[in-house]
mmCIF file of C-alpha atoms in Angstrom:
data_model
loop_
_atom_site.group_PDB
_atom_site.id
_atom_site.type_symbol
_atom_site.label_atom_id
_atom_site.label_comp_id
_atom_site.label_asym_id
_atom_site.label_seq_id
_atom_site.Cartn_x
_atom_site.Cartn_y
_atom_site.Cartn_z
ATOM 1 C CA UNK A 11 0.000 0.000 0.000
ATOM 2 C CA UNK A 12 2.842 2.416 0.816
ATOM 3 C CA UNK A 13 4.311 1.865 -2.641
ATOM 4 C CA UNK A 14 1.002 2.770 -4.297
ATOM 5 C CA UNK A 15 0.693 5.954 -2.217
ATOM 6 C CA UNK A 16 4.313 6.815 -2.978
ATOM 7 C CA UNK A 17 3.742 6.297 -6.702
ATOM 8 C CA UNK A 18 0.583 8.420 -6.748
ATOM 9 C CA UNK A 19 2.257 11.219 -4.774
ATOM 10 C CA UNK A 20 5.345 11.062 -6.989
ATOM 11 C CA UNK A 21 3.158 11.391 -10.076
ATOM 12 C CA UNK A 22 1.219 14.315 -8.575
ATOM 13 C CA UNK A 23 4.399 16.108 -7.500
ATOM 14 C CA UNK A 24 6.011 15.515 -10.871
ATOM 15 C CA UNK A 25 2.910 16.756 -12.710
ATOM 16 C CA UNK A 26 2.642 19.924 -10.613
ATOM 17 C CA UNK A 27 6.327 20.731 -10.810
ATOM 18 C CA UNK A 28 6.417 19.772 -14.499
ATOM 19 C CA UNK A 29 3.588 22.197 -15.251
ATOM 20 C CA UNK A 30 5.303 24.988 -13.338
ATOM 21 C CA UNK A 31 8.633 24.263 -15.037
ATOM 22 C CA UNK A 32 7.041 24.168 -18.505
ATOM 23 C CA UNK A 33 5.296 27.490 -17.952
ATOM 24 C CA UNK A 34 8.571 29.016 -16.778
ATOM 25 C CA UNK A 35 10.469 27.666 -19.785
ATOM 26 C CA UNK A 36 7.985 28.926 -22.374
ATOM 27 C CA UNK A 37 7.347 32.159 -20.459
ATOM 28 C CA UNK A 38 4.288 33.515 -18.775
ATOM 29 C CA UNK A 39 2.685 36.892 -18.370
ATOM 30 C CA UNK A 40 3.033 38.320 -14.890
ATOM 31 C CA UNK A 41 2.243 41.343 -12.802
ATOM 32 C CA UNK A 42 2.867 42.299 -9.200
ATOM 33 C CA UNK A 43 -0.364 40.647 -7.998
ATOM 34 C CA UNK A 44 -0.276 37.463 -10.069
ATOM 35 C CA UNK A 45 3.214 36.529 -8.923
ATOM 36 C CA UNK A 46 1.881 35.879 -5.400
ATOM 37 C CA UNK A 47 -1.150 33.833 -6.462
ATOM 38 C CA UNK A 48 0.551 30.426 -6.794
ATOM 39 C CA UNK A 49 2.467 30.581 -3.483
ATOM 40 C CA UNK A 50 -0.669 31.630 -1.613
ATOM 41 C CA UNK A 51 -2.857 28.926 -3.155
ATOM 42 C CA UNK A 52 -0.226 26.215 -2.675
ATOM 43 C CA UNK A 53 0.293 27.239 0.956
ATOM 44 C CA UNK A 54 -3.451 27.260 1.691
ATOM 45 C CA UNK A 55 -4.006 23.857 0.108
ATOM 46 C CA UNK A 56 -0.881 22.432 1.749
ATOM 47 C CA UNK A 57 -1.884 23.656 5.207
ATOM 48 C CA UNK A 58 -5.430 22.396 4.770
ATOM 49 C CA UNK A 59 -4.239 18.880 3.922
ATOM 50 C CA UNK A 60 -1.728 18.571 6.770
ATOM 51 C CA UNK A 61 -4.176 17.552 9.540
ATOM 52 C CA UNK A 62 -5.616 14.741 7.425
ATOM 53 C CA UNK A 63 -2.275 13.303 6.347
ATOM 54 C CA UNK A 64 -0.032 13.693 9.387
ATOM 55 C CA UNK A 65 -0.165 11.734 12.636
ATOM 56 C CA UNK A 66 2.641 13.488 14.505
ATOM 57 C CA UNK A 67 5.684 15.722 14.396
ATOM 58 C CA UNK A 68 9.056 14.560 15.707
ATOM 59 C CA UNK A 69 12.531 16.061 16.059
ATOM 60 C CA UNK A 70 13.723 14.214 12.945
ATOM 61 C CA UNK A 71 10.832 15.819 11.028
ATOM 62 C CA UNK A 72 12.125 19.229 12.071
ATOM 63 C CA UNK A 73 15.656 18.414 10.942
ATOM 64 C CA UNK A 74 14.582 17.039 7.560
ATOM 65 C CA UNK A 75 12.091 19.858 7.056
ATOM 66 C CA UNK A 76 14.784 22.444 7.797
ATOM 67 C CA UNK A 77 17.031 20.825 5.193
ATOM 68 C CA UNK A 78 14.235 20.831 2.613
ATOM 69 C CA UNK A 79 13.285 24.443 3.313
ATOM 70 C CA UNK A 80 16.910 25.515 2.819
ATOM 71 C CA UNK A 81 17.064 23.573 -0.458
ATOM 72 C CA UNK A 82 13.795 25.182 -1.620
ATOM 73 C CA UNK A 83 14.975 28.682 -0.741
ATOM 74 C CA UNK A 84 18.178 28.149 -2.722
ATOM 75 C CA UNK A 85 16.217 26.706 -5.651
ATOM 76 C CA UNK A 86 13.880 29.706 -5.540
ATOM 77 C CA UNK A 87 16.774 32.152 -5.397
ATOM 78 C CA UNK A 88 18.428 30.367 -8.303
ATOM 79 C CA UNK A 89 15.241 30.573 -10.347
ATOM 80 C CA UNK A 90 14.855 34.228 -9.451
ATOM 81 C CA UNK A 91 18.389 34.947 -10.659
ATOM 82 C CA UNK A 92 17.754 33.020 -13.885
ATOM 83 C CA UNK A 93 14.434 34.729 -14.612
ATOM 84 C CA UNK A 94 14.399 37.238 -17.427
ATOM 85 C CA UNK A 95 11.741 39.920 -17.715
ATOM 86 C CA UNK A 96 10.641 41.517 -20.949
ATOM 87 C CA UNK A 97 7.879 43.800 -22.180
ATOM 88 C CA UNK A 98 5.953 42.285 -25.078
ATOM 89 C CA UNK A 99 4.267 44.280 -27.836
ATOM 90 C CA UNK A 100 1.035 42.353 -27.240
ATOM 91 C CA UNK A 101 -0.957 41.895 -24.073
ATOM 92 C CA UNK A 102 -2.650 38.841 -22.663
ATOM 93 C CA UNK A 103 -6.392 38.737 -21.997
ATOM 94 C CA UNK A 104 -5.841 40.421 -18.617
ATOM 95 C CA UNK A 105 -3.959 43.332 -20.134
ATOM 96 C CA UNK A 106 -0.526 42.225 -18.940
ATOM 97 C CA UNK A 107 2.467 42.776 -21.176
ATOM 98 C CA UNK A 108 5.313 41.705 -18.871
ATOM 99 C CA UNK A 109 6.673 38.275 -19.784
ATOM 100 C CA UNK A 110 8.885 36.339 -17.374
ATOM 101 C CA UNK A 111 10.925 33.270 -18.313
ATOM 102 C CA UNK A 112 13.520 31.140 -16.505
ATOM 103 C CA UNK A 113 14.560 28.878 -19.347
ATOM 104 C CA UNK A 114 15.780 25.316 -19.213
ATOM 105 C CA UNK A 115 18.121 25.935 -16.268
ATOM 106 C CA UNK A 116 15.076 26.901 -14.214
ATOM 107 C CA UNK A 117 13.412 23.648 -15.244
ATOM 108 C CA UNK A 118 16.571 21.815 -14.184
ATOM 109 C CA UNK A 119 16.253 23.397 -10.741
ATOM 110 C CA UNK A 120 12.720 22.006 -10.498
ATOM 111 C CA UNK A 121 14.147 18.598 -11.428
ATOM 112 C CA UNK A 122 16.564 18.992 -8.505
ATOM 113 C CA UNK A 123 13.588 19.755 -6.252
ATOM 114 C CA UNK A 124 11.770 16.599 -7.367
ATOM 115 C CA UNK A 125 14.932 14.502 -7.002
ATOM 116 C CA UNK A 126 15.610 15.767 -3.470
ATOM 117 C CA UNK A 127 11.972 15.307 -2.486
ATOM 118 C CA UNK A 128 11.754 11.766 -3.850
ATOM 119 C CA UNK A 129 15.171 10.729 -2.509
ATOM 120 C CA UNK A 130 14.351 12.036 0.963
ATOM 121 C CA UNK A 131 11.085 10.100 1.248
ATOM 122 C CA UNK A 132 12.571 6.625 1.860
ATOM 123 C CA UNK A 133 15.043 8.117 4.331
ATOM 124 C CA UNK A 134 12.243 9.907 6.174
ATOM 125 C CA UNK A 135 10.065 6.790 6.263
ATOM 126 C CA UNK A 136 12.959 4.730 7.618
ATOM 127 C CA UNK A 137 13.453 7.322 10.374
ATOM 128 C CA UNK A 138 9.672 7.460 11.046
ATOM 129 C CA UNK A 139 9.471 11.096 9.954
ATOM 130 C CA UNK A 140 5.962 10.889 8.554
ATOM 131 C CA UNK A 141 5.290 14.631 8.665
ATOM 132 C CA UNK A 142 7.963 15.424 6.088
ATOM 133 C CA UNK A 143 6.575 12.869 3.665
ATOM 134 C CA UNK A 144 3.066 14.352 3.493
ATOM 135 C CA UNK A 145 1.716 15.908 0.306
ATOM 136 C CA UNK A 146 0.818 19.038 2.284
ATOM 137 C CA UNK A 147 4.471 19.611 3.125
ATOM 138 C CA UNK A 148 5.357 19.122 -0.535
ATOM 139 C CA UNK A 149 2.894 21.822 -1.589
ATOM 140 C CA UNK A 150 4.240 24.176 1.076
ATOM 141 C CA UNK A 151 7.810 23.522 -0.115
ATOM 142 C CA UNK A 152 6.826 24.363 -3.699
ATOM 143 C CA UNK A 153 5.236 27.546 -2.328
ATOM 144 C CA UNK A 154 8.467 28.410 -0.506
ATOM 145 C CA UNK A 155 10.486 28.023 -3.708
ATOM 146 C CA UNK A 156 7.969 30.148 -5.632
ATOM 147 C CA UNK A 157 8.006 32.801 -2.887
ATOM 148 C CA UNK A 158 11.800 33.025 -2.956
ATOM 149 C CA UNK A 159 11.633 33.432 -6.726
ATOM 150 C CA UNK A 160 8.905 36.058 -6.461
ATOM 151 C CA UNK A 161 10.914 38.134 -3.999
ATOM 152 C CA UNK A 162 13.761 38.391 -6.492
ATOM 153 C CA UNK A 163 11.631 38.850 -9.618
ATOM 154 C CA UNK A 164 9.120 41.312 -8.139
ATOM 155 C CA UNK A 165 11.385 44.401 -8.385
ATOM 156 C CA UNK A 166 12.082 43.559 -12.046
ATOM 157 C CA UNK A 167 8.365 43.274 -12.785
ATOM 158 C CA UNK A 168 7.671 46.570 -11.021
ATOM 159 C CA UNK A 169 10.437 48.255 -13.007
ATOM 160 C CA UNK A 170 9.211 46.768 -16.293
ATOM 161 C CA UNK A 171 5.632 47.877 -15.511
ATOM 162 C CA UNK A 172 6.856 51.388 -14.748
ATOM 163 C CA UNK A 173 8.907 51.538 -17.957
ATOM 164 C CA UNK A 174 5.988 50.136 -19.938
ATOM 165 C CA UNK A 175 3.632 52.816 -18.589
ATOM 166 C CA UNK A 176 6.025 55.643 -19.413
ATOM 167 C CA UNK A 177 7.234 54.378 -22.784
ATOM 168 C CA UNK A 178 6.372 56.304 -25.961
ATOM 169 C CA UNK A 179 4.987 53.063 -27.443
ATOM 170 C CA UNK A 180 2.295 53.096 -24.764
ATOM 171 C CA UNK A 181 1.142 56.576 -25.684
ATOM 172 C CA UNK A 182 0.946 55.598 -29.360
ATOM 173 C CA UNK A 183 -1.325 52.676 -28.553
ATOM 174 C CA UNK A 184 -3.765 54.759 -26.491
#
């Protein structure tokens, strides 16, 4: 039964992270509000699932969780540093014209996240650290990585929005 749960969770984690990585590789429109949406939703869902999936919290959980949080912060910082911001001539359906993209190196960082998460699971189960293995913690860790990225990218988005509003191209389109 544990192997089935592990396989399902691994597929869900891989699908979520794969979707995020793909969107970052191909680029996505962003603004100062939208950049916080994913971390907030992931945190809310992760916190709401914790009581149902976790029986207890032990000292080993704290140690492993600290390690994973540090890894996620570094992954997020790396993605933030890799992220490029550009103003596009066209807007999306929400009127945004700022495009952010991390490229394939950003996707590789997500692969590192998945590898660390999946490699740590058997270790955590052997040490009876059930809290760290829950899907809720995984969602919160993804949110931490996205938050670290957002904190680095946010000033670039704000600057691009300001430049876009004051550019001569904008006045020609009005």
